[in-house]
Short mmCIF file of C-alpha atoms in Angstrom, two decimals:
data_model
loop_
_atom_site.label_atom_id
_atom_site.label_comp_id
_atom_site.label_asym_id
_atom_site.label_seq_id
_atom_site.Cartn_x
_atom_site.Cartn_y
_atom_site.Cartn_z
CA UNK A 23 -55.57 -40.88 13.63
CA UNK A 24 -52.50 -41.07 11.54
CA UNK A 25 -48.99 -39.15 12.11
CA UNK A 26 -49.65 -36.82 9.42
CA UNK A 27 -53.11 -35.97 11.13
CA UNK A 28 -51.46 -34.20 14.19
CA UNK A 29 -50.77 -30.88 15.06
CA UNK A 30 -47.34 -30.05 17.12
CA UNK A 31 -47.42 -27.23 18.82
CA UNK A 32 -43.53 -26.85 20.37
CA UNK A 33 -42.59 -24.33 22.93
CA UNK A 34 -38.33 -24.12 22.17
CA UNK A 35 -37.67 -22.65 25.88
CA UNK A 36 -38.78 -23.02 29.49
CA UNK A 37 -37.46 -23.08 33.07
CA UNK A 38 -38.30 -25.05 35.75
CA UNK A 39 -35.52 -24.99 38.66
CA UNK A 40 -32.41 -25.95 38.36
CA UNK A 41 -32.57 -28.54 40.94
CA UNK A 42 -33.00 -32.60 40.90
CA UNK A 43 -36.23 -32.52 42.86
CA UNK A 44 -38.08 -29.61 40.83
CA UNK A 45 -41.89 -30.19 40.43
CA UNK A 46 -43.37 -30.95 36.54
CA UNK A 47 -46.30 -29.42 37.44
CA UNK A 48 -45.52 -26.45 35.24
CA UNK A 49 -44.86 -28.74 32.60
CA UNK A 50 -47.97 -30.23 32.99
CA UNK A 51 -49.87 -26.69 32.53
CA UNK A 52 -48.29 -26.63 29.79
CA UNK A 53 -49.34 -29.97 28.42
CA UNK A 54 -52.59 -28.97 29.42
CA UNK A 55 -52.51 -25.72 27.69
CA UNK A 56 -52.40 -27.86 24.18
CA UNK A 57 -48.19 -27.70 24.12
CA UNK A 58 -46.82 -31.33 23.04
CA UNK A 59 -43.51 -30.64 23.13
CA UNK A 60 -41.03 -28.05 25.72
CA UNK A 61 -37.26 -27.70 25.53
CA UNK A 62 -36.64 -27.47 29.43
CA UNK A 63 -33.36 -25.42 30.25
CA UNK A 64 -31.08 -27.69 32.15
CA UNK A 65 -28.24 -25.31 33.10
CA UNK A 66 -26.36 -22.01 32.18
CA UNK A 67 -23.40 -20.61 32.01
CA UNK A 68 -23.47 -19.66 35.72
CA UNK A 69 -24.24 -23.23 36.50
CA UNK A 70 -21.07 -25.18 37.42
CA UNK A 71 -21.13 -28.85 36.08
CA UNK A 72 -21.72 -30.93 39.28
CA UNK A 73 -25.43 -28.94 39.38
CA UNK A 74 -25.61 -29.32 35.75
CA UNK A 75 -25.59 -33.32 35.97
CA UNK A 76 -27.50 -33.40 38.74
CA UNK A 77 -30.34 -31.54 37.18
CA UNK A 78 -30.05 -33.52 34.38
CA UNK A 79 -30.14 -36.58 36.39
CA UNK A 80 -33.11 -35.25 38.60
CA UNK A 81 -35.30 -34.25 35.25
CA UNK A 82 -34.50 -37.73 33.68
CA UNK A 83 -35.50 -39.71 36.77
CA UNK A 84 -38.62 -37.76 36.86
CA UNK A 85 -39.85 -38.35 33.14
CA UNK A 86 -38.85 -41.86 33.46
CA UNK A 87 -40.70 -42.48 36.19
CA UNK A 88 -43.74 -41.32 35.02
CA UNK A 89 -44.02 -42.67 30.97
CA UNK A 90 -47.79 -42.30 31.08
CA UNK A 91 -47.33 -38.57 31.23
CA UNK A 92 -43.55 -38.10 29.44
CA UNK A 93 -41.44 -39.09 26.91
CA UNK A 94 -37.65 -37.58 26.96
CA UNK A 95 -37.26 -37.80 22.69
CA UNK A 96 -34.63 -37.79 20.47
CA UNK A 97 -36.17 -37.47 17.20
CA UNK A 98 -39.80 -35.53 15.90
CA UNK A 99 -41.35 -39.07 15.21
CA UNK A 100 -40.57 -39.32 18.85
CA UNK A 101 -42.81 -36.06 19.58
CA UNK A 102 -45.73 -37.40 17.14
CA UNK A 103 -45.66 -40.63 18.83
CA UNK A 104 -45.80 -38.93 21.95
CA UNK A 105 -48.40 -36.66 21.29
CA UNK A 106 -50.62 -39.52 19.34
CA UNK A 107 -50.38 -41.27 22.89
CA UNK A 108 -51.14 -38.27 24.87
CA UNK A 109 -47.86 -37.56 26.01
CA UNK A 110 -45.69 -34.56 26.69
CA UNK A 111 -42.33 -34.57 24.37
CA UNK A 112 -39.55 -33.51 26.62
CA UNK A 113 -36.01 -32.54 25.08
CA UNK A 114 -33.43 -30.64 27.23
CA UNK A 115 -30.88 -27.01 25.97
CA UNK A 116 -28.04 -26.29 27.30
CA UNK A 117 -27.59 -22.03 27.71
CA UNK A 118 -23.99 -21.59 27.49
CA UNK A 119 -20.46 -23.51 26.94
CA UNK A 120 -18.89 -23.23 30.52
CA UNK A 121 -20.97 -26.86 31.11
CA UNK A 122 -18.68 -28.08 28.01
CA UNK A 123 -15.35 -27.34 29.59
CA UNK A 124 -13.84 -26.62 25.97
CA UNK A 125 -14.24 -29.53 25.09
CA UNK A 126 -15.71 -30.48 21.67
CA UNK A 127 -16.43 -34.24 23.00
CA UNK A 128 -18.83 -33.08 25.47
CA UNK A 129 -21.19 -32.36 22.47
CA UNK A 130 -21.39 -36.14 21.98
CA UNK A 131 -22.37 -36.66 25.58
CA UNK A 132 -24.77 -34.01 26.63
CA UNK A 133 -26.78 -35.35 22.99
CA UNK A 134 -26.76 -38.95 24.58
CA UNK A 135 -28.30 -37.53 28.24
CA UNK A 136 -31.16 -35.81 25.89
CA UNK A 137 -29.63 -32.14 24.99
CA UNK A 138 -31.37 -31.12 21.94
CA UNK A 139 -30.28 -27.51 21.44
CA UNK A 140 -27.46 -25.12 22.72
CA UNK A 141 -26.15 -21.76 22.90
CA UNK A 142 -22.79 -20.69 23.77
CA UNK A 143 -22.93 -17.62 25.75
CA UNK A 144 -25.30 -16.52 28.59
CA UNK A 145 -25.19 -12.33 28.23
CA UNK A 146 -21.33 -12.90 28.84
CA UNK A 147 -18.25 -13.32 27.05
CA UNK A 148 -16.52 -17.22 27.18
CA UNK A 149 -13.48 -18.85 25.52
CA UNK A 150 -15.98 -19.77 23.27
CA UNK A 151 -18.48 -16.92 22.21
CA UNK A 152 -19.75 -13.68 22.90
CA UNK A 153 -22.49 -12.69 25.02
CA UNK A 154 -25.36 -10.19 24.39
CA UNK A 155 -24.08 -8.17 27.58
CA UNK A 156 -20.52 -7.79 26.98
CA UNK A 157 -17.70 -6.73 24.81
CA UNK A 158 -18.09 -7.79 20.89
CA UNK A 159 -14.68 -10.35 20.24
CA UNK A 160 -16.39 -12.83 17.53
CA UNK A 161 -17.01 -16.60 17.77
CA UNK A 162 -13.29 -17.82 18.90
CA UNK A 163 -11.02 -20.46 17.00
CA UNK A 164 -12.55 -23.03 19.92
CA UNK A 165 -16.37 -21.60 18.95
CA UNK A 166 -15.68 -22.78 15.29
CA UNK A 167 -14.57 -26.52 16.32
CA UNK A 168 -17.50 -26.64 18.74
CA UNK A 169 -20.31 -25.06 16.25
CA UNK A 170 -18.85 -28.24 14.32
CA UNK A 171 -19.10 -30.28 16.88
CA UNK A 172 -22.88 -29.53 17.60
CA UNK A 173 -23.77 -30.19 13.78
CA UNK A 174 -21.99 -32.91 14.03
CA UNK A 175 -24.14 -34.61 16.94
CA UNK A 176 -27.28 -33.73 15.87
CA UNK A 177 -28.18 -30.81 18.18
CA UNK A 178 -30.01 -27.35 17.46
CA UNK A 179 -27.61 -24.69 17.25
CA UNK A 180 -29.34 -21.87 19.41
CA UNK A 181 -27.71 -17.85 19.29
CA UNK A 182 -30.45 -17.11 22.04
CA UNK A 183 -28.16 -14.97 24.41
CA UNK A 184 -25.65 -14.47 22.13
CA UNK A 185 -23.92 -11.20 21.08
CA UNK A 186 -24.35 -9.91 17.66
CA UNK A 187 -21.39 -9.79 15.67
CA UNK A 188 -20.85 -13.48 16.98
CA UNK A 189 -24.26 -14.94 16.17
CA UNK A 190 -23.74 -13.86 12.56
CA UNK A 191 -20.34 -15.49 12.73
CA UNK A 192 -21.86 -18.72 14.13
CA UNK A 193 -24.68 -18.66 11.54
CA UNK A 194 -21.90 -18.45 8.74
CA UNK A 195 -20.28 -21.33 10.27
CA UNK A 196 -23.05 -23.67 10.70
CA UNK A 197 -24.11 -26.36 8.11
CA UNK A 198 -27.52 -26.86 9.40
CA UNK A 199 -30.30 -24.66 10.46
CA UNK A 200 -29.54 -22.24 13.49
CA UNK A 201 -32.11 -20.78 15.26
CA UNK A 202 -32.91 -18.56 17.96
CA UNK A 203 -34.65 -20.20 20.91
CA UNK A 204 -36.43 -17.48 22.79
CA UNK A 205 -35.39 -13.76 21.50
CA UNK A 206 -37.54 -11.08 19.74
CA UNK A 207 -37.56 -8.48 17.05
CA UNK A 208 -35.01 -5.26 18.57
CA UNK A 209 -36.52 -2.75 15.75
CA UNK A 210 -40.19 -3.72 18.03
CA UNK A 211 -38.65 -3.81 21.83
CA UNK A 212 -34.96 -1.80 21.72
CA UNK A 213 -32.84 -4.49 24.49
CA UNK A 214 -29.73 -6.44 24.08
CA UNK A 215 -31.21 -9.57 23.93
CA UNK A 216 -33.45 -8.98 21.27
CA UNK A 217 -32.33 -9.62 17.85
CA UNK A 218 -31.68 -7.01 15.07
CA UNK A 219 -32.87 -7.54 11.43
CA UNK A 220 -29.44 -8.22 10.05
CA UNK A 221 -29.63 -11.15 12.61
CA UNK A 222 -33.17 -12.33 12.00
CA UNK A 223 -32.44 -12.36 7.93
CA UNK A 224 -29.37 -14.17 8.30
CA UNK A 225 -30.92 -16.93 10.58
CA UNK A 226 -33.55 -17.31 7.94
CA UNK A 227 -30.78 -17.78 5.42
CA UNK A 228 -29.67 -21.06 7.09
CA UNK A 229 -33.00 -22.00 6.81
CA UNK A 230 -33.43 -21.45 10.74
CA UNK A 231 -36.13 -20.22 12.80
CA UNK A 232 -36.62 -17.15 15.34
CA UNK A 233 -39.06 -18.08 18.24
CA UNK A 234 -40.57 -15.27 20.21
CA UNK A 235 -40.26 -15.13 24.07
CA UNK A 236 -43.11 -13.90 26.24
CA UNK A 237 -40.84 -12.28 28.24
CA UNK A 238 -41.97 -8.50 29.36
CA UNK A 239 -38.45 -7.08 28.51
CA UNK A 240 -38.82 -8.60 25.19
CA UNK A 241 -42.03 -7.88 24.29
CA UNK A 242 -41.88 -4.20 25.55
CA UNK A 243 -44.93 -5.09 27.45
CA UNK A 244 -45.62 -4.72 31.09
CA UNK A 245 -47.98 -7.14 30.76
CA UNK A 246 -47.86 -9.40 27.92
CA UNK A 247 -50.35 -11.29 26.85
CA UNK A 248 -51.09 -13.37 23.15
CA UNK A 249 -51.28 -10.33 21.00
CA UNK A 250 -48.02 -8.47 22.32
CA UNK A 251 -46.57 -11.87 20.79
CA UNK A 252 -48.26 -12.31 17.55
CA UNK A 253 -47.56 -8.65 17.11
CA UNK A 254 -43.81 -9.44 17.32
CA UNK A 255 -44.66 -12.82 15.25
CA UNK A 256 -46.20 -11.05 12.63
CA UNK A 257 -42.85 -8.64 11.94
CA UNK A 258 -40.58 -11.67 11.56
CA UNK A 259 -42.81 -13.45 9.05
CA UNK A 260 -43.29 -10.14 7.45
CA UNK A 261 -39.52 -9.38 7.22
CA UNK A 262 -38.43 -13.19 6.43
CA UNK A 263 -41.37 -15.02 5.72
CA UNK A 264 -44.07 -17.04 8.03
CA UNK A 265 -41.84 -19.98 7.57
CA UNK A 266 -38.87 -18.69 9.98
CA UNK A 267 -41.01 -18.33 12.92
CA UNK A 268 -41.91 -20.19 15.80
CA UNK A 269 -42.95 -19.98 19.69
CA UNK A 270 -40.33 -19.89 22.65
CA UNK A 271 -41.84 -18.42 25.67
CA UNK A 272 -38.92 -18.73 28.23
CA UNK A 273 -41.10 -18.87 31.16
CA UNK A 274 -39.33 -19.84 34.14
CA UNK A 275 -41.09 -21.40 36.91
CA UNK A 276 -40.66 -20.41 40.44
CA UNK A 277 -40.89 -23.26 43.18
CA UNK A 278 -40.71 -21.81 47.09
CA UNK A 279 -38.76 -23.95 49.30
CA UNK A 280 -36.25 -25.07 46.14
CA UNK A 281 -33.03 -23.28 46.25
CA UNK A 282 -31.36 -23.65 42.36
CA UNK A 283 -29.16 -20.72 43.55
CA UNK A 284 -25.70 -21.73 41.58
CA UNK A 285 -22.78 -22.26 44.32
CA UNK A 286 -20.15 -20.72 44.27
CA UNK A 287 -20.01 -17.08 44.83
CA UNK A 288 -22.95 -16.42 42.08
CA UNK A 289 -23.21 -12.33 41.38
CA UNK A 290 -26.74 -11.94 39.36
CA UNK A 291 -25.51 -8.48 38.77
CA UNK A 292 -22.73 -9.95 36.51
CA UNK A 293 -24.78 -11.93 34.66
CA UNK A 294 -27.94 -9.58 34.61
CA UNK A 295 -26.21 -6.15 34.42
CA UNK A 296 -27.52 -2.79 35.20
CA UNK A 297 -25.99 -1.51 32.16
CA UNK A 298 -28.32 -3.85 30.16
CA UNK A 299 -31.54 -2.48 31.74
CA UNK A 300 -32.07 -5.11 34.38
CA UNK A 301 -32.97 -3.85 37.96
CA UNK A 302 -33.47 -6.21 40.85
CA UNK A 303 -36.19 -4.44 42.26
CA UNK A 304 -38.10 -4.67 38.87
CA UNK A 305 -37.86 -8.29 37.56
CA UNK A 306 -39.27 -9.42 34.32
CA UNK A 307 -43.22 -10.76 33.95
CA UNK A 308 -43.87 -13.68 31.93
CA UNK A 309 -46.72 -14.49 29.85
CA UNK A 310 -48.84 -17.65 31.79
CA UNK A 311 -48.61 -21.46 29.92
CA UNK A 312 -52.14 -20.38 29.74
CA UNK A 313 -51.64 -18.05 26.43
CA UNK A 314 -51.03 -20.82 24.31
CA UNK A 315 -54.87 -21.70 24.27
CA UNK A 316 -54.75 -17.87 23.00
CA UNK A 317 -52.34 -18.10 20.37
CA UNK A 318 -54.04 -19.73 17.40
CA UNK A 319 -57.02 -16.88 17.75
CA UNK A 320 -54.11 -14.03 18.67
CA UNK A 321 -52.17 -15.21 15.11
CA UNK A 322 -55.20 -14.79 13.29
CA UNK A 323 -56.49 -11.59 14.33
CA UNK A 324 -52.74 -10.58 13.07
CA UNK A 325 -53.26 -11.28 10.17
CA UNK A 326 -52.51 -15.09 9.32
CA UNK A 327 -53.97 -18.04 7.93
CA UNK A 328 -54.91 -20.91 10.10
CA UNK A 329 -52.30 -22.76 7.86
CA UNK A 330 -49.89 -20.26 8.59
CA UNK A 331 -50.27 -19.84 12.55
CA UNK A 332 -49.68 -23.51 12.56
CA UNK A 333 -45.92 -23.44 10.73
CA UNK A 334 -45.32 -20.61 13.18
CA UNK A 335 -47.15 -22.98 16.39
CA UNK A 336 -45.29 -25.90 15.59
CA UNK A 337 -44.51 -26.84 12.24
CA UNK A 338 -41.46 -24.58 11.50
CA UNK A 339 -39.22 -26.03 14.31
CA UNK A 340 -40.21 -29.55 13.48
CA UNK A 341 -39.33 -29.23 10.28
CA UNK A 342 -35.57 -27.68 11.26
CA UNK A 343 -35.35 -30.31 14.09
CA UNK A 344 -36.41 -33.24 11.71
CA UNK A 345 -33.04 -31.50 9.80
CA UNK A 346 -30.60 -31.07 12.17
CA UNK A 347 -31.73 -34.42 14.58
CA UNK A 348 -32.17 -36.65 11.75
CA UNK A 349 -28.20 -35.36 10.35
CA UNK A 350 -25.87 -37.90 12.07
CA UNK A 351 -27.95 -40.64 11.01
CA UNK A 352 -28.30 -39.36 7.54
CA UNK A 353 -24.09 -38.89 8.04
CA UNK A 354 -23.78 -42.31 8.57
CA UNK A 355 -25.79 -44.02 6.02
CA UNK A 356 -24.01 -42.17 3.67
CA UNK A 357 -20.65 -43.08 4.93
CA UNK A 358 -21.94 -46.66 4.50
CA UNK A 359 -23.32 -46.63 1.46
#
């Protein structure tokens, strides 16, 4: 089997803990669901840095000491190498710029530890950008050097989270790609988080991608399954085109007996607010790893070729991420040439 030969299929958000000793099992469900490659959330916003590095330290030491199973990757021949050996592809996002402590240079650094994407607000207003949750300002003179910073370095510039009026601003910034991790169409599920037209045409403009979460809220399903997301598929690559959509499913996986509670005096009201829609005593469902065995047959009965289901499975984000990774190399050859 050659390179070309394999299929990707790339799932551009998920959760485990946010604790050193958290338990791959749920990546391996997804592995086994037919996934080959998972951006795994490695801290937020409401995570101060010491439990940042420690996760990051904790996931690391757990891929590399398994290499039968994982490969922590840096570029998409990386992933097809991984997936030709039977491996899972594992890259890490940051949600949020608190863990970069306004500093541009941290870019650099989190790219080096395996940070492959990045947003800059989590539902709250920073020094840096807005939040989805809180009171429109724009991307600050600190966002701009720091969008720069994250083209720059190679790393997927993610408005997942991110308030409106800034996520346009970032996407006029930007020199490569942007895309939006794990957020879905507003005009289908009315919430905060979800992403308006205006936003979804201008992310296509960069040449980005939007990648649907299975998250209830999100989906405006109680229950969601594989068709509540190709339904919500279908209406990007209907508005924008099939090739500016992708899969995201922003499950987040639950381990009893781990407590990733951030230190600190951490107020989930502030960061989840009432005024938003979110209730404690009614938290969000997620669709299971499980539906990506569905997807392929949910895509088609939307409406799309088996060509096209796999750009949206797999082949969209590869194609931004063999972009955006592959820039500081392509920087630097130029520079030397």
């Amino acid at each position: 089997m050659t390179k070309k030969t394999i299929m990707i299929h790339w799932d551009a958000h998920a959760c485990l803990p946010q604790h050193p000793l958290a338990d791959f099992a749920p990546v391996r469900r997804l592995h086994a669901a037919g996934v080959n490659y998972v951006s795994l959330n490695v801290g937020a916003d409401m995570n101060p840095l010491s439990q940042v590095m420690s996760v990051i330290a904790g996931y690391r030491a757990t891929i590399a000491a398994d290499p039968a199973r994982y490969a922590l990757v840096s570029s998409v021949d990386d992933i097809i190498q991984a997936a030709a050996d039977g491996r899972m592809a594992i890259g890490f996002d940051l949600e949020g710029a608190l863990p970069l402590l306004e500093q541009p240079d941290m870019v650099a650094l989190y790219a080096q530890l395996g940070v492959r994407q990045i947003h800059f607000a989590y539902n709250r207003n920073n020094s840096v950008a807005d939040g989805c949750h809180d009171t429109p300002r724009g991307l600050t003179p600190l966002g701009v050097r720091m969008v720069e910073a994250v083209n720059e370095h190679g790393i997927l510039m993610d408005c997942s989270h991110t308030g409106r009026r800034c996520s346009l601003e970032i996407m006029h910034v930007a020199s490569q790609p942007v895309i939006f991790s794990h957020a879905n169409p507003d005009t289908l599920a009315p919430h905060g988080r979800n992403v308006t037209d205006e936003q979804i045409r201008a992310c296509a403009a960069t040449g980005g991608v939007v990648c649907v979460s299975g998250l209830s809220f999100f989906l405006g399903s109680a229950r969601p399954d594989a068709a509540d997301v190709a339904r919500h598929v279908a209406y990007i690559a209907d508005l924008v085109g099939v090739q500016h959509v992708g899969i995201g499913l922003d499950i987040c996986f639950q381990q009893p007996g781990l407590d990733d509670t951030p230190p600190g005096g951490f107020d989930p009201a502030y960061w989840w607010p009432a005024h938003a829609g979110y209730r404690a005593d009614a938290p969000p469902t997620f669709t299971p790893p499980e539906v990506w065995r569905e997807l392929p047959a949910a895509l088609r009965r939307a409406g799309m070729r088996e060509s096209e289901a796999e750009l949206v499975l797999g082949r969209n984000m590869m194609r931004v991420a063999q972009q955006v990774w592959g820039a500081p190399a392509a920087a630097a050859l130029a520079r030397a040439a």
